[in-house]
Short mmCIF file of C-alpha atoms in Angstrom, two decimals:
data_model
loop_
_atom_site.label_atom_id
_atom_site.label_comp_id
_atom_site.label_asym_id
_atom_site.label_seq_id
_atom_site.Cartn_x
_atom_site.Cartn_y
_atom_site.Cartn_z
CA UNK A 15 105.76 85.67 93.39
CA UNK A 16 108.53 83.90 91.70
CA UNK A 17 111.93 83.88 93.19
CA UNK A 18 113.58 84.90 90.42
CA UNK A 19 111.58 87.90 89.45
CA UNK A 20 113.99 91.24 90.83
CA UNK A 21 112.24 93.89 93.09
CA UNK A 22 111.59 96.54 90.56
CA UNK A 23 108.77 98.16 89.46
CA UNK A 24 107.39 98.41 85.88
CA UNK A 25 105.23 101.10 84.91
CA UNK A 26 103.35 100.64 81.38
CA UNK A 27 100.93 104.20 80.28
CA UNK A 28 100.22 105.77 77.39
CA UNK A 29 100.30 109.70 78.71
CA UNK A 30 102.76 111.70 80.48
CA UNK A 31 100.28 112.05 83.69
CA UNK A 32 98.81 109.15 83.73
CA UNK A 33 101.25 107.83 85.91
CA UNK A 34 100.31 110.62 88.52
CA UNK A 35 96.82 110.45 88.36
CA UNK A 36 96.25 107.04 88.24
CA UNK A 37 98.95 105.65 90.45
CA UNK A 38 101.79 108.31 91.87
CA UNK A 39 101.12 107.30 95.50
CA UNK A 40 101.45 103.27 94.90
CA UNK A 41 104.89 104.49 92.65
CA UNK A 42 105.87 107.03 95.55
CA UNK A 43 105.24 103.98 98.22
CA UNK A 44 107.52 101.93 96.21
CA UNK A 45 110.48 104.42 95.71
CA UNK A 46 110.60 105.33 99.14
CA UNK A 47 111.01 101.60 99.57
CA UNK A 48 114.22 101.74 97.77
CA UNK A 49 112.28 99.54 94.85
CA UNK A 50 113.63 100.78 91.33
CA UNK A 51 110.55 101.94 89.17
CA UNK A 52 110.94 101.80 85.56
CA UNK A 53 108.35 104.06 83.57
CA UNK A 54 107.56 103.11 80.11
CA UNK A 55 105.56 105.79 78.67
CA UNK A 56 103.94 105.32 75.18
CA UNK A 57 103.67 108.76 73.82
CA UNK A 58 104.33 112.54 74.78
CA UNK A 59 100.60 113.51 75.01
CA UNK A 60 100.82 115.92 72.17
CA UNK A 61 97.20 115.19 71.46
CA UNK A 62 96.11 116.66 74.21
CA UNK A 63 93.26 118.95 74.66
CA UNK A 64 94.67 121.14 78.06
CA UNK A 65 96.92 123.73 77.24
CA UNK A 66 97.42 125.53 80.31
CA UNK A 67 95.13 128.05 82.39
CA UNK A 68 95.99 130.69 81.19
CA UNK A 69 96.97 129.17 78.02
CA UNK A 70 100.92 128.84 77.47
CA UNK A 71 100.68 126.01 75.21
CA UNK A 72 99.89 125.28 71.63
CA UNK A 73 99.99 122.68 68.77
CA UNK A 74 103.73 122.61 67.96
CA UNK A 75 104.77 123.30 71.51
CA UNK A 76 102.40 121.19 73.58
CA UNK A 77 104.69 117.85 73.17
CA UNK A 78 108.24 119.14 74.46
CA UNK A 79 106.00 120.84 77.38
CA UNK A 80 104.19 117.65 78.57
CA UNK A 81 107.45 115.53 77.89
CA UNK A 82 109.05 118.10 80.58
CA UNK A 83 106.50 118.34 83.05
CA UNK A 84 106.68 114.21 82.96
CA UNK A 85 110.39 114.34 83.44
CA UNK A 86 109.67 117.36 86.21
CA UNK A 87 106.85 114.69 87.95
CA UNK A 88 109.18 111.63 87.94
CA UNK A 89 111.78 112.93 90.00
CA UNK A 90 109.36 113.92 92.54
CA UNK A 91 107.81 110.33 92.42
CA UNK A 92 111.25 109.03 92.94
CA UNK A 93 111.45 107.11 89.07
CA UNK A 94 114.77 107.30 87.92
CA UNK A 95 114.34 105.36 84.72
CA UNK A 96 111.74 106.99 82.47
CA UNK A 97 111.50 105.75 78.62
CA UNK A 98 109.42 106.51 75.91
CA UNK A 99 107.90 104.10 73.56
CA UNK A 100 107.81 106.74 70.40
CA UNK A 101 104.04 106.50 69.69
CA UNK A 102 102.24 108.75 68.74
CA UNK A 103 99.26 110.34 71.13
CA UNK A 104 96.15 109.36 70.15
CA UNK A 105 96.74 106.20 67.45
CA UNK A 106 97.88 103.69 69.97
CA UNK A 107 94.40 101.61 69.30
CA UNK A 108 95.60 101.64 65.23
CA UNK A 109 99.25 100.16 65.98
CA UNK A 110 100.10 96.54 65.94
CA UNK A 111 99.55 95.45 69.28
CA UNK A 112 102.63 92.65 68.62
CA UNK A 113 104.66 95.24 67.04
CA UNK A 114 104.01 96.93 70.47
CA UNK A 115 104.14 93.91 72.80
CA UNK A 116 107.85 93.04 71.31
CA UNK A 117 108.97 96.54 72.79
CA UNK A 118 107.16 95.79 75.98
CA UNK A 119 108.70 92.40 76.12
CA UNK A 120 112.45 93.64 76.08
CA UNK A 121 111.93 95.55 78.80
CA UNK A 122 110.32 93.05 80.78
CA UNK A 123 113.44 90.44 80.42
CA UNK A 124 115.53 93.30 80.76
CA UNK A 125 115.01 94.41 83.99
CA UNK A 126 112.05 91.23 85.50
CA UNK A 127 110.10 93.53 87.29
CA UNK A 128 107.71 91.45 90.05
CA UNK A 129 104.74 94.00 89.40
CA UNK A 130 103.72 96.23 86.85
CA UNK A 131 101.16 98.87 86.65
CA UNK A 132 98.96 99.38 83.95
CA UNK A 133 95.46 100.03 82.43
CA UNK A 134 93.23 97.69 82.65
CA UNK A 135 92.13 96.06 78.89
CA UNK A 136 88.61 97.14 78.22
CA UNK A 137 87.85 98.99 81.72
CA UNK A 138 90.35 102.40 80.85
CA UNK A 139 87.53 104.57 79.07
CA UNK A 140 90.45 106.38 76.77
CA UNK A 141 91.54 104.17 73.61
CA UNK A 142 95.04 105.04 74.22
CA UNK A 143 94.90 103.63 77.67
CA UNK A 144 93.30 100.36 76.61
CA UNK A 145 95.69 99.49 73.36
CA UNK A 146 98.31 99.59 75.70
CA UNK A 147 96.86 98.00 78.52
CA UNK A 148 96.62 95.36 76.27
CA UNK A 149 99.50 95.23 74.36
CA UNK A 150 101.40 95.05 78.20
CA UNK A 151 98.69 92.20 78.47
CA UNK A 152 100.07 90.44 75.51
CA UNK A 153 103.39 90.81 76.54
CA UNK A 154 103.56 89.19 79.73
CA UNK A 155 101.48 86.82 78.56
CA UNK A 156 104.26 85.65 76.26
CA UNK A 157 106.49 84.38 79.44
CA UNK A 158 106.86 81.77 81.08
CA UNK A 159 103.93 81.51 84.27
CA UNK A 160 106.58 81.33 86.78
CA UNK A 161 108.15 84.38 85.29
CA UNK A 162 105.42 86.47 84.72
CA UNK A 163 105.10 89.49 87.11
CA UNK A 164 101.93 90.49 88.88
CA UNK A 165 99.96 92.83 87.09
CA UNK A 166 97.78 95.60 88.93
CA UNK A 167 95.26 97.29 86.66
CA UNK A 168 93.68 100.92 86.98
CA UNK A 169 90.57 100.73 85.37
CA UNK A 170 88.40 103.96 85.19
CA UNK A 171 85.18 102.90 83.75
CA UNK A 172 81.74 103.53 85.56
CA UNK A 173 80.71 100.33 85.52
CA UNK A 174 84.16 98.80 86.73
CA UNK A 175 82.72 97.34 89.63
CA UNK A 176 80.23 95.63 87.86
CA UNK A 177 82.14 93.84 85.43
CA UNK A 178 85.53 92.85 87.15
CA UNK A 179 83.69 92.68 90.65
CA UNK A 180 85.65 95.12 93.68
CA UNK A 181 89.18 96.26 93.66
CA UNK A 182 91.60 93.49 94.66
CA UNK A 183 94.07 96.37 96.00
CA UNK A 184 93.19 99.09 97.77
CA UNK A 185 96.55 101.60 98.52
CA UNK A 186 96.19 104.10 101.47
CA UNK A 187 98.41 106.82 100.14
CA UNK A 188 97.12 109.24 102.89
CA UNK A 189 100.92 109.45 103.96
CA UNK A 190 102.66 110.44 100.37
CA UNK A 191 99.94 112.51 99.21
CA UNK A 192 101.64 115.54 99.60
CA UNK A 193 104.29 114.36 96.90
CA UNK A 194 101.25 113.22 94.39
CA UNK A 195 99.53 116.84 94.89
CA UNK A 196 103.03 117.97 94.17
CA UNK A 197 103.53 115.38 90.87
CA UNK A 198 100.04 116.60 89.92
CA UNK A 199 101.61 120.14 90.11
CA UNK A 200 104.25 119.51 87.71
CA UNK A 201 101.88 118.53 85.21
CA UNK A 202 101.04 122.36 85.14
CA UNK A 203 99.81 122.56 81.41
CA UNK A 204 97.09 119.55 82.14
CA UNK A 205 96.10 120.30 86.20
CA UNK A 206 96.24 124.19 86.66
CA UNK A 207 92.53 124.34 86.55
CA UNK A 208 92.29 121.77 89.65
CA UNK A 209 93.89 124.21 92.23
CA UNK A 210 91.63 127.36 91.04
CA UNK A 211 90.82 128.98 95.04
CA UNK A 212 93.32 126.77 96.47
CA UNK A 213 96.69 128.23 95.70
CA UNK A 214 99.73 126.38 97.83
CA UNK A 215 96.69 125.09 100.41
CA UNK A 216 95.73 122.06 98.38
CA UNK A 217 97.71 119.13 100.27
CA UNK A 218 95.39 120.49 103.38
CA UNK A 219 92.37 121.03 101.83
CA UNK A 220 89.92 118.19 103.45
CA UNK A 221 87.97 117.79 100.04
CA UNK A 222 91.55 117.09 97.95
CA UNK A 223 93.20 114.81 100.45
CA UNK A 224 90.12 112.68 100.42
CA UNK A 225 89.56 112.88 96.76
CA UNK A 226 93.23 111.37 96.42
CA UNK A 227 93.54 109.37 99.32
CA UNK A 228 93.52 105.93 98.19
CA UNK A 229 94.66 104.45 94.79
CA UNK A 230 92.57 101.23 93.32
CA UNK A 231 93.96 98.49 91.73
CA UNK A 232 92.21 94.80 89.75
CA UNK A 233 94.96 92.05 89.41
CA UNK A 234 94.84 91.25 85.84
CA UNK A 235 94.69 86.81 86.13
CA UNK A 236 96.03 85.34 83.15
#
């Protein structure tokens, strides 16, 4: 790690919930480390498909609702800086990836994060998640290789394993995953459906603990 880089935490994902599904315990591990965490989010998930169980959603509302329950989720995972790259949900894969990249890049000299989470280019399934996987890609590619942060990728693909080999990083988040059932909870219009028969018994059900009990990560080598 370079010496100069500042203990902070960058967080690069298309989707308000991403962040919770894919990484809430490694983000919750860091902020109760005292280890700023900086959420870049590229869009407010209006696209999406979930509108609540029962429904309580629609079309014109969805956007404002998911931008809420993100803002609800962050201050359980303990990030206090939460931005939003103004794309919109579902066209990330038609945008300019440099156009993209410059925004990415501010941030990064802004605030020198030493790791960054993100999608991993080509292994995220969802074309949203791997536009900006790679536009963060392209980004910190631009500094200097002393200066670049670590990157940890989620990638979600079946075939993961097969093409980038097993997880470098493996995080036990057995002890926070209380607060990521929780940030899962405050994405109520996309996760109601999850804790049908469980009601407020889901942090002790055997099944869900073990389901989110560990967080995987690739490092992304430039």
């Amino acid at each position: 790690m370079a010496a100069r880089l500042n203990r902070h935490l960058l967080v690069v994902l298309p989707h308000p919930d991403d962040e919770t599904f894919g990484c809430a315990g490694t983000i919750l591990l860091h902020s109760r480390d005292h280890i700023p965490v900086t959420y870049l989010c590229g869009t407010k998930g209006e696209m999406g498909r979930n509108m609540g169980k029962p429904v309580f959603a629609n079309r014109e509302t969805l956007g404002k609702i998911r931008e809420k329950e993100l803002r609800d989720a962050c201050r359980v995972l303990g990030i206090e800086d939460l931005r939003f790259l103004g794309l919109r949900d579902k066209t990330i894969e038609f945008e300019d990836p440099e156009v993209i990249a410059d925004k990415i890049e501010e941030v990064l000299r802004e605030i020198r994060p030493f790791r960054v989470l993100t999608h991993y280019p080509g292994q995220a399934v969802h074309p949203d998640h791997d536009a900006l996987g790679e536009a963060t890609i392209r980004a910190i590619r631009r500094l200097p290789a002393e200066e670049r942060p670590e990157v940890y990728a989620h990638a979600i693909t079946k075939n993961r394993e097969e093409v980038l080999g097993p997880p470098d990083v493996v995080v036990d988040i057995r002890e926070v995953v209380e607060g990521k059932i929780a940030a899962i909870r405050a994405h109520r219009s996309q996760s109601e459906q999850m804790f049908e028969g469980l009601g407020e018994n889901a942090a002790s059900d055997p099944k869900f603990r073990e389901r989110w009990g560990n967080e995987v990560f690739w490092r992304y080598r430039f």
